[in-house]
XYZ file of C-alpha atoms in Angstrom:
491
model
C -115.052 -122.520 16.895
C -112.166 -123.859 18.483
C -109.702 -121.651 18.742
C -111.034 -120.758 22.893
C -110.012 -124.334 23.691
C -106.645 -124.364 22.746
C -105.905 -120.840 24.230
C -107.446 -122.637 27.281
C -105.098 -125.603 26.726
C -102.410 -122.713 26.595
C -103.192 -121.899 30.146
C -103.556 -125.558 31.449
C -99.951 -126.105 30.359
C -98.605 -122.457 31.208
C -99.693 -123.860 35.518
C -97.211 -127.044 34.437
C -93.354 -126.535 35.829
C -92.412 -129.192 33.066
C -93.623 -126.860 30.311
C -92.136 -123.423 30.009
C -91.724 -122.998 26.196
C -94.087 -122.505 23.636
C -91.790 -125.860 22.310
C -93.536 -127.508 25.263
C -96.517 -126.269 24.783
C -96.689 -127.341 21.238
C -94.938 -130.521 22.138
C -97.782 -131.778 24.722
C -100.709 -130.338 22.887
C -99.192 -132.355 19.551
C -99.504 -135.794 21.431
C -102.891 -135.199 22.866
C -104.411 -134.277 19.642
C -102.848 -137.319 17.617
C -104.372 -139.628 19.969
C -107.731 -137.778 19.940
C -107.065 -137.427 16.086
C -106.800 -141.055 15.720
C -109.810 -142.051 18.234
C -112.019 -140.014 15.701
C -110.650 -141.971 12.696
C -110.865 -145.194 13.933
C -114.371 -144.482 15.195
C -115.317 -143.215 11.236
C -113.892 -146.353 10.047
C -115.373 -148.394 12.433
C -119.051 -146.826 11.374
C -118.277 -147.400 7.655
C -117.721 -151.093 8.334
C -120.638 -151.643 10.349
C -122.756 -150.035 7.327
C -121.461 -152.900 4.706
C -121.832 -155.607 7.640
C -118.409 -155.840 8.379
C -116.106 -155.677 11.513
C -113.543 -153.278 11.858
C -109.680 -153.995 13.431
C -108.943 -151.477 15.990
C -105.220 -150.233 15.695
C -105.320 -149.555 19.381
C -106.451 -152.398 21.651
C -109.343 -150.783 23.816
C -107.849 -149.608 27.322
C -105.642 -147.519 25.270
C -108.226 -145.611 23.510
C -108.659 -142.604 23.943
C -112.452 -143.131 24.872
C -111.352 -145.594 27.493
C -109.041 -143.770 29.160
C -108.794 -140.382 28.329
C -112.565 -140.086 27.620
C -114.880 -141.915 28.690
C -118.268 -141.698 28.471
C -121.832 -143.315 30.482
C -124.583 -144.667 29.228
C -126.109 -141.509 28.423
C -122.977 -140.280 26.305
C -121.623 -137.942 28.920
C -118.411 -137.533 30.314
C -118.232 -140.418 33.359
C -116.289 -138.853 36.026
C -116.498 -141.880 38.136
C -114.422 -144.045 35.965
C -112.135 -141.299 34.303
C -108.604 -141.791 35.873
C -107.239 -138.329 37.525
C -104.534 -137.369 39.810
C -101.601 -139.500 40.541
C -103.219 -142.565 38.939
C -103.718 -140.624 35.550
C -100.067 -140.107 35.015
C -99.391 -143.633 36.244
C -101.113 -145.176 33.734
C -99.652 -142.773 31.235
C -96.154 -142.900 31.672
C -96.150 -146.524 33.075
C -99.015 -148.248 30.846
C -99.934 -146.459 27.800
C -96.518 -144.561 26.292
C -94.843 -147.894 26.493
C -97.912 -149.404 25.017
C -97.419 -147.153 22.161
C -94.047 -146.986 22.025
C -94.203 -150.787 20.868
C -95.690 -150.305 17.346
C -92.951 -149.371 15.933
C -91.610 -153.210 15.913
C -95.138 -154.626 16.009
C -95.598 -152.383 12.489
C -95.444 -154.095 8.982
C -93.395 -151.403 7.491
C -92.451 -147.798 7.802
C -95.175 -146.569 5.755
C -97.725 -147.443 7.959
C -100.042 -145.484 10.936
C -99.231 -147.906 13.146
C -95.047 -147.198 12.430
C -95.298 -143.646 13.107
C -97.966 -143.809 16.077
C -94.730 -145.881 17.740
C -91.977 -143.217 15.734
C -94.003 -140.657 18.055
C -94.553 -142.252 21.154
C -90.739 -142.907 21.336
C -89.527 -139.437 20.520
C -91.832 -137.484 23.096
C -92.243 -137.838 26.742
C -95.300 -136.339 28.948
C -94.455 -133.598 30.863
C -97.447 -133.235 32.986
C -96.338 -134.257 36.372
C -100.149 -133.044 37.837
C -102.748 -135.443 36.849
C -105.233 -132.775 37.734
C -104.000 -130.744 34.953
C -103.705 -133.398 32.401
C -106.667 -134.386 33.262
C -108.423 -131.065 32.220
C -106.143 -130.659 29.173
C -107.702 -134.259 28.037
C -111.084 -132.621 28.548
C -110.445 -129.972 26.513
C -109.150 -131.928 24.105
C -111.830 -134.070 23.677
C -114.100 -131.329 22.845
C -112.383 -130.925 19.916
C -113.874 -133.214 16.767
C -111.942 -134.282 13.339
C -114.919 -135.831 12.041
C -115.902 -133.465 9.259
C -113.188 -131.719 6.317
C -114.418 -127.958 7.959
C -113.701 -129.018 11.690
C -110.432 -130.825 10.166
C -109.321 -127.371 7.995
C -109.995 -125.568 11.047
C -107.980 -127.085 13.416
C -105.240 -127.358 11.000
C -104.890 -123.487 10.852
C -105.318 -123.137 14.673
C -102.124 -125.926 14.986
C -100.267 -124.059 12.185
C -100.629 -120.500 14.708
C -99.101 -123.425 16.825
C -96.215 -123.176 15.051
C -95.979 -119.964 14.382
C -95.983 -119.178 17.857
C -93.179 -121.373 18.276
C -90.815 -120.424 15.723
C -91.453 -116.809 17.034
C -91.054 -117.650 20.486
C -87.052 -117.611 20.443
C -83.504 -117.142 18.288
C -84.077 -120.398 16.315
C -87.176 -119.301 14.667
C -86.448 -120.133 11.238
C -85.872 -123.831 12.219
C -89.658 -124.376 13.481
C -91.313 -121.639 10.476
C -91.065 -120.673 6.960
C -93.719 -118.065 6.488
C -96.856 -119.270 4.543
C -96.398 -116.515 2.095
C -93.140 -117.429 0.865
C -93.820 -120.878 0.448
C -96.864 -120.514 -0.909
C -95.145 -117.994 -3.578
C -92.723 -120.695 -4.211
C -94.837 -122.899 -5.069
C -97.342 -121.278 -7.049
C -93.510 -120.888 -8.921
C -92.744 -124.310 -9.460
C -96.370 -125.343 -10.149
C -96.439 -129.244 -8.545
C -98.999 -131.617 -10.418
C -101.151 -134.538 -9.624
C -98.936 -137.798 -9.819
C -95.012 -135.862 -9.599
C -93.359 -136.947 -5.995
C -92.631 -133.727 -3.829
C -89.314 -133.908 -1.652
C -88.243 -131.927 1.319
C -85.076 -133.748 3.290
C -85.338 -130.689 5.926
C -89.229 -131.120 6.944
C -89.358 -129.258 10.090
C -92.698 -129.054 10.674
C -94.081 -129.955 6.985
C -95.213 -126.884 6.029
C -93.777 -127.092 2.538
C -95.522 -130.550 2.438
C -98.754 -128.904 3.597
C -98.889 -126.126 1.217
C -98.446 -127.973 -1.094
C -101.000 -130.634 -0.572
C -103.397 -127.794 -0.556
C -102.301 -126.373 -3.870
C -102.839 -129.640 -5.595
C -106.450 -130.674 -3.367
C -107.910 -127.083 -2.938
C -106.262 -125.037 -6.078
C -103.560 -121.946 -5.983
C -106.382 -119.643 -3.967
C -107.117 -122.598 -1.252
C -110.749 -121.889 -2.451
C -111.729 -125.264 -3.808
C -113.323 -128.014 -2.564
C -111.292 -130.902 -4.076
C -114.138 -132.110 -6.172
C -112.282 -131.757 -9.258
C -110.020 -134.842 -7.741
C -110.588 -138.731 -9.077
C -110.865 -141.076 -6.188
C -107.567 -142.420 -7.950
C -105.928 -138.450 -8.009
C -106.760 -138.964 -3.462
C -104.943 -141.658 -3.177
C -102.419 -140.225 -5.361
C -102.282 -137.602 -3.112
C -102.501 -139.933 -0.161
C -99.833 -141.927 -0.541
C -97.179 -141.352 -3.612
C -96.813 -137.798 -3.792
C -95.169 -136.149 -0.104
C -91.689 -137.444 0.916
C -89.681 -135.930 3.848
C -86.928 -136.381 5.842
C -85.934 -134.625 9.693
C -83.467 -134.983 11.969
C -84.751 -133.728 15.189
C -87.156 -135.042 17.392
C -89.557 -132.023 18.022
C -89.895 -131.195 14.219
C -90.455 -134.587 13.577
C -93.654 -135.038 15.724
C -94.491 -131.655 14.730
C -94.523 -132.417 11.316
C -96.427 -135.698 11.573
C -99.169 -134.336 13.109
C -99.370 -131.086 10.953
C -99.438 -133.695 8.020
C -102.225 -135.484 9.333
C -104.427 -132.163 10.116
C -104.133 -131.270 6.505
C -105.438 -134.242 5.711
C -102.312 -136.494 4.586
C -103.377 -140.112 7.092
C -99.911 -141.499 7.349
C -97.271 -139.068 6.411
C -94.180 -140.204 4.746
C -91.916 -138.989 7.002
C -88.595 -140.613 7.944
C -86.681 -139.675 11.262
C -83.044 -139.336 10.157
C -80.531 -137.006 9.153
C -80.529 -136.777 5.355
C -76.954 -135.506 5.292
C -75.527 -139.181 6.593
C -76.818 -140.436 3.383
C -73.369 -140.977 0.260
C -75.177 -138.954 -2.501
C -73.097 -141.889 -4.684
C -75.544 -144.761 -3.352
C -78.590 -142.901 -4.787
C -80.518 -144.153 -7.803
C -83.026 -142.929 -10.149
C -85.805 -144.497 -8.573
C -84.867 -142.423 -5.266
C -85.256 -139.307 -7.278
C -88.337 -136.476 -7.164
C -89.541 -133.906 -9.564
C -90.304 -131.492 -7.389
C -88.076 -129.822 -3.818
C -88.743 -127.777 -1.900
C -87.424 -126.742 1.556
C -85.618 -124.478 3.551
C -82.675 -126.640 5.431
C -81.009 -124.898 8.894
C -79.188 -122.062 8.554
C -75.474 -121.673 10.157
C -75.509 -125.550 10.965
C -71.942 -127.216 11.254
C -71.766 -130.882 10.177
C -68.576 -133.472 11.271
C -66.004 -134.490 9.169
C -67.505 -137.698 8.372
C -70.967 -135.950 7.197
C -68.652 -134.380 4.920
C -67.303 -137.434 3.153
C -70.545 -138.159 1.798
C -70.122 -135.324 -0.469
C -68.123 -134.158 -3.292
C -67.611 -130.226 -2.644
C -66.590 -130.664 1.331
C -68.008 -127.795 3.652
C -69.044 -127.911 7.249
C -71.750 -125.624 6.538
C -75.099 -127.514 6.871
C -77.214 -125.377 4.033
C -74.942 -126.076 1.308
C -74.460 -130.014 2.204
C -78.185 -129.622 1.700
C -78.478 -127.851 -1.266
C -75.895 -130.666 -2.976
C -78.453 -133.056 -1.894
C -81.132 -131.601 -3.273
C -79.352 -131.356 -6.694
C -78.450 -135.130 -6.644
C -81.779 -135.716 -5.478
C -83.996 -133.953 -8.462
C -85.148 -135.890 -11.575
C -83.105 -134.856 -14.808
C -86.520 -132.204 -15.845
C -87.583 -132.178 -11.822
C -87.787 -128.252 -10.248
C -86.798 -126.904 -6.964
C -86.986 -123.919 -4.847
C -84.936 -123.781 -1.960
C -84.279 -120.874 0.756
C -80.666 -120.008 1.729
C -78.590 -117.596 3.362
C -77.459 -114.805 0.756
C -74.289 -114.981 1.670
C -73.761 -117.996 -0.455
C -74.463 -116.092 -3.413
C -71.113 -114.221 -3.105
C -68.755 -116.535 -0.711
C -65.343 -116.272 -1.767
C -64.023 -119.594 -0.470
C -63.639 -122.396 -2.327
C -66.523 -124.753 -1.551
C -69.176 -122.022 -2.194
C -67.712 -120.906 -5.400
C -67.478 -124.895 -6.421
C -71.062 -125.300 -5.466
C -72.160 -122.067 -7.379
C -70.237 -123.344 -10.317
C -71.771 -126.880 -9.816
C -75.537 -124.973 -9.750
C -75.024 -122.725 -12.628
C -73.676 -126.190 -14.725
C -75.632 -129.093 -14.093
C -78.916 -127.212 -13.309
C -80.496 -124.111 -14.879
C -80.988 -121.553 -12.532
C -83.670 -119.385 -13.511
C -84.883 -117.464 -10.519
C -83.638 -115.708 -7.560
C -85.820 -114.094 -5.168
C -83.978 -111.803 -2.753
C -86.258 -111.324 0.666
C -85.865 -108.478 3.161
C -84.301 -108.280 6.146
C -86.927 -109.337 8.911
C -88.568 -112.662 6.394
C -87.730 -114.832 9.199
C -88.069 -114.086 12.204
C -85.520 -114.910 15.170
C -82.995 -116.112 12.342
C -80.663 -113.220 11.786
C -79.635 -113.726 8.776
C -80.909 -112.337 5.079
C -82.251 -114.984 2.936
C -82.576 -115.725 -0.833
C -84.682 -118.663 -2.514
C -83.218 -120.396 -5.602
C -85.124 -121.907 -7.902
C -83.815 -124.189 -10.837
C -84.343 -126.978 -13.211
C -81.939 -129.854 -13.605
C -80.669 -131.024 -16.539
C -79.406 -128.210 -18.856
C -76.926 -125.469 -17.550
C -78.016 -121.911 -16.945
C -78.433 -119.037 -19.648
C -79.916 -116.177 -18.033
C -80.902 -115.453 -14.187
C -84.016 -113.123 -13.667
C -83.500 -111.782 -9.910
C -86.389 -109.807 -8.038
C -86.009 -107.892 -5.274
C -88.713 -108.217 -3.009
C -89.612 -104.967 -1.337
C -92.595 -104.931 0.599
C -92.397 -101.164 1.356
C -92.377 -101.488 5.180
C -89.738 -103.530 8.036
C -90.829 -106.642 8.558
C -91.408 -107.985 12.344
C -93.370 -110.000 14.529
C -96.494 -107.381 14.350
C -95.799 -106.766 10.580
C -94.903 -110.408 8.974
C -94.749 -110.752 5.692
C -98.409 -111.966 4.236
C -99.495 -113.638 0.486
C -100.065 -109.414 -0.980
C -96.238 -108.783 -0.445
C -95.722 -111.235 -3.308
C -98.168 -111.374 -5.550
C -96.147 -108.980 -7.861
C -93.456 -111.238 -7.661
C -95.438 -114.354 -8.628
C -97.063 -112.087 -11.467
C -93.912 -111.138 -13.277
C -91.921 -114.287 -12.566
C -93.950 -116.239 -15.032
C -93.353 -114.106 -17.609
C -89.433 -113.109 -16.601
C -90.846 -109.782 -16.996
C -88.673 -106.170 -15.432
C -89.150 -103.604 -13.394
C -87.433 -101.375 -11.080
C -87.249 -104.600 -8.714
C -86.285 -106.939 -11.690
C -83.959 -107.420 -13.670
C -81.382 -110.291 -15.875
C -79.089 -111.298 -15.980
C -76.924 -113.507 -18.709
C -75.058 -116.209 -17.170
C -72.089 -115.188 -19.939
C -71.394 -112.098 -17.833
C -71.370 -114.077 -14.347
C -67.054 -113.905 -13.330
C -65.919 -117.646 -14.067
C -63.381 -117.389 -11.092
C -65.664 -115.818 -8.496
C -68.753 -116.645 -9.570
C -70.635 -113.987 -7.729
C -74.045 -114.327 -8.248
C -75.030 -111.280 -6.018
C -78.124 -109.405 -5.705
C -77.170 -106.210 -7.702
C -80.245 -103.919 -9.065
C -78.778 -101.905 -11.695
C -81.967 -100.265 -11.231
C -81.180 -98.252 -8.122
C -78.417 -96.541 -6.503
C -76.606 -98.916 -3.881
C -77.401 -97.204 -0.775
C -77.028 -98.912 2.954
C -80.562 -99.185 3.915
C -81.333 -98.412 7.691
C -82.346 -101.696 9.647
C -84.590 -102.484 11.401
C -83.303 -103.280 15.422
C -85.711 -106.123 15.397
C -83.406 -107.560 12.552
C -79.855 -106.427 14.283
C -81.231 -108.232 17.648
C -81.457 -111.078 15.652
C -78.297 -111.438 13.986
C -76.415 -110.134 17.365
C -78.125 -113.501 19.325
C -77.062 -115.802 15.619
C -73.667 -114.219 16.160
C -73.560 -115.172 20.091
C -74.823 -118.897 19.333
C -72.082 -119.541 16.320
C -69.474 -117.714 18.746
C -70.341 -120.454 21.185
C -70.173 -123.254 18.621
C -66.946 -121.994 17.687
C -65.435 -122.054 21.052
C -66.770 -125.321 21.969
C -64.945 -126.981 19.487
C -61.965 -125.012 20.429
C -62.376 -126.476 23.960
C -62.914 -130.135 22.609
C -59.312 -129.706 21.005
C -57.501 -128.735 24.399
């Protein structure tokens, strides 16, 4: 139903100099739709009030609604062209009245919890790049036609913004930052099984869509088929507010995430704008602790010296900071599943083989998917997913090897069928010529090697795909430059 309007969206933006990436594109269609988003919701609450003879208290004082200025309508409910700001005084009153307007929540909010905390958490990280008001102005039309006023139109436009995404973690080399594919994490999940009433962690949000899936899991059920009727009013408001926790560092991903949040239903996300690596994993308690993780932190990230200090096994590599904090950060009982570059499974220096060792001892490690070549896309780099339970040391590994019989690409992603077998035989630890076990006794207690080994066919070099050599040929170029950057800083 709606998917025409944001293709013509697409095209408003594509005329805009200021927008040139699908980043941007996402970017400026993400603001638009929050404000239209919340228009609709205050409008539905407003209703509902009215109904029981009571007033309702607009967040947003009325020339900043989106029906006053972005909107607005005549007497006969149509669009009022006469009053409708355009042209220069359009993006006047944008970038001079109403971003600063909403900029100001975030000290006018009670506490960070709140709608009103991250409407002003948003306005402050993103900027409107329209510099035409005649194109804004037809992207706000557009907009407007869309409607969150019933759970269908709501589910809709939640998958349309997740192709959003998608489109944008394509869309260049750090693909893997923006998207995790739906399969995987939806595999992952169905893994770890999350329940009504645990608290569900990811300190490397990107765009949420760990926190997503998952919320769909527990409302909808494993297929996505249910209606949520099975839910207390008590279980929603669970749901609502005590069960999705997130941290992100960057700007983008932040909004992103917010707003994907709130399409899937979630009203004010609990997301916090910071970099969960400055945090001393010493300082944490057991009340700051979750049951469940899951997330797939940057790949090939380098953090400072003083990031480092906050940790006990010292690395500049970003993923394995991460993966420390998600150990200190799970319940004694609490599961995880986390996605990381394979080449930590076999690392010979000595903070990998310390964090391996760490792993294998103060968590059991019961799982480890290997994923082909091509899983994510732009990324370069072959991935694994851990998952483990804390609190008692590992005994035996069960590995699978995912093969999905074809190269994975941008025309030929990887979809929920690739790893259904995977899901099938994990619950039961059960073998095949992709999977196999083994017993932590026979892991080297000076290397520590966990690699993926099949004893169940010949080690042979596959051919790969030039999709995937691209990739890891542009991941090479970017750390190159890293590298010499810092060499430069030290002349």
């Amino acid at each position: 139903m709606f998917e025409q309007t944001f293709r013509n969206i697409d095209d408003v933006l594509w005329k805009e100099e200021g927008c040139s990436t699908e980043l941007d594109y996402t970017e400026q269609t993400s603001w638009m739709l929050f404000l239209k988003y919340l228009d609709d919701l205050e409008y539905e609450r407003a209703q509902e009030a009215e109904l029981v003879g009571k007033s309702y208290p607009f967040i947003i004082d009325e020339p900043c609604r989106w029906s006053a200025w972005a909107a607005p309508k005549n007497a006969a409910g149509e669009f009022d062209h006469d009053t409708a700001l355009t042209g220069a005084d359009l993006i006047a009153f944008v970038n001079g009245e109403l971003f600063p307007y909403l900029q100001g929540f975030r000290d006018r909010a009670t506490g960070p919890d709140t709608i009103e905390y991250k409407i002003g958490e948003i306005f402050s990280e993103i900027r409107n790049k329209f510099a035409s008001g005649y194109s804004l102005r037809d992207a706000l039309e557009l907009i407007d036609g869309l409607s969150f006023r019933s759970q269908k139109q709501k589910h809709e436009l939640s998958h349309l913004y997740e192709a959003k995404i998608r489109n944008m973690g394509n869309a260049g080399r750090n693909g893997g930052e923006y998207y995790t594919p739906r399969p995987l994490i939806r595999a992952m999940i169905q893994v770890v099984k999350p329940r009504i009433g645990e608290r569900i962690y990811d300190a490397a949000a990107g765009s949420a869509g760990f926190l997503c899936e998952a919320h769909d899991y527990l409302r909808f059920g494993a297929d996505g088929q249910g209606d949520g009727s099975h839910l207390s009013t008590s279980d929603l408001d669970i749901l609502q507010t005590r069960t999705f926790y997130a941290k992100e560092k960057k700007s983008l991903p932040y909004v992103i995430g917010i707003m994907n949040m709130i399409l899937h239903g979630i009203e004010a996300p609990n997301i916090v704008h910071t970099n969960s690596l400055t945090e001393n994993l010493s300082d944490i308690q057991e009340k700051d602790r979750f049951d469940v993780i899951l997330a797939n932190p940057p790949f090939g990230g380098k953090e400072r010296k003083e990031v480092q200090q906050n940790f006990p096994i010292k690395t500049g590599e970003t993923a394995f900071l991460f993966l420390q904090h998600f150990i200190k950060y799970l319940k004694a009982g609490g599961r995880a599943a986390i996605v990381i570059k394979n080449t930590f499974l076999s690392n010979s220096d000595n903070a990998s083989r310390a964090l391996r060792k760490e792993l294998l001892q103060s968590c059991k490690l019961h799982t480890i998917l290997d994923c082909p070549g091509g899983t994510f896309l732009g990324a370069g780099v072959k991935t694994v997913v851990l998952f483990f339970e804390k609190g008692a040391p590992t005994r035996k590994i069960w590995y699978y090897q995912l093969d999905p019989g074809r190269s994975l690409g941008k025309t030929n992603p990887l979809n929920d069928n690739d790893l259904k077998d995977f899901v099938a035989r994990q619950a039961g630890f059960e073998e095949s010529e992709n999977a196999w076990t083994v017993d932590a006794k026979d892991i080297d207690p000076d290397s520590v090697d966990l690699s993926v080994k099949n004893p169940n066919k010949a080690e042979a070099e596959p051919l790969r795909d030039p999709e995937v050599i691209i990739n890891e040929i542009e991941s090479l170029d970017k750390e190159s430059e890293g590298i010499l950057e810092g060499i430069r800083g030290m002349l």
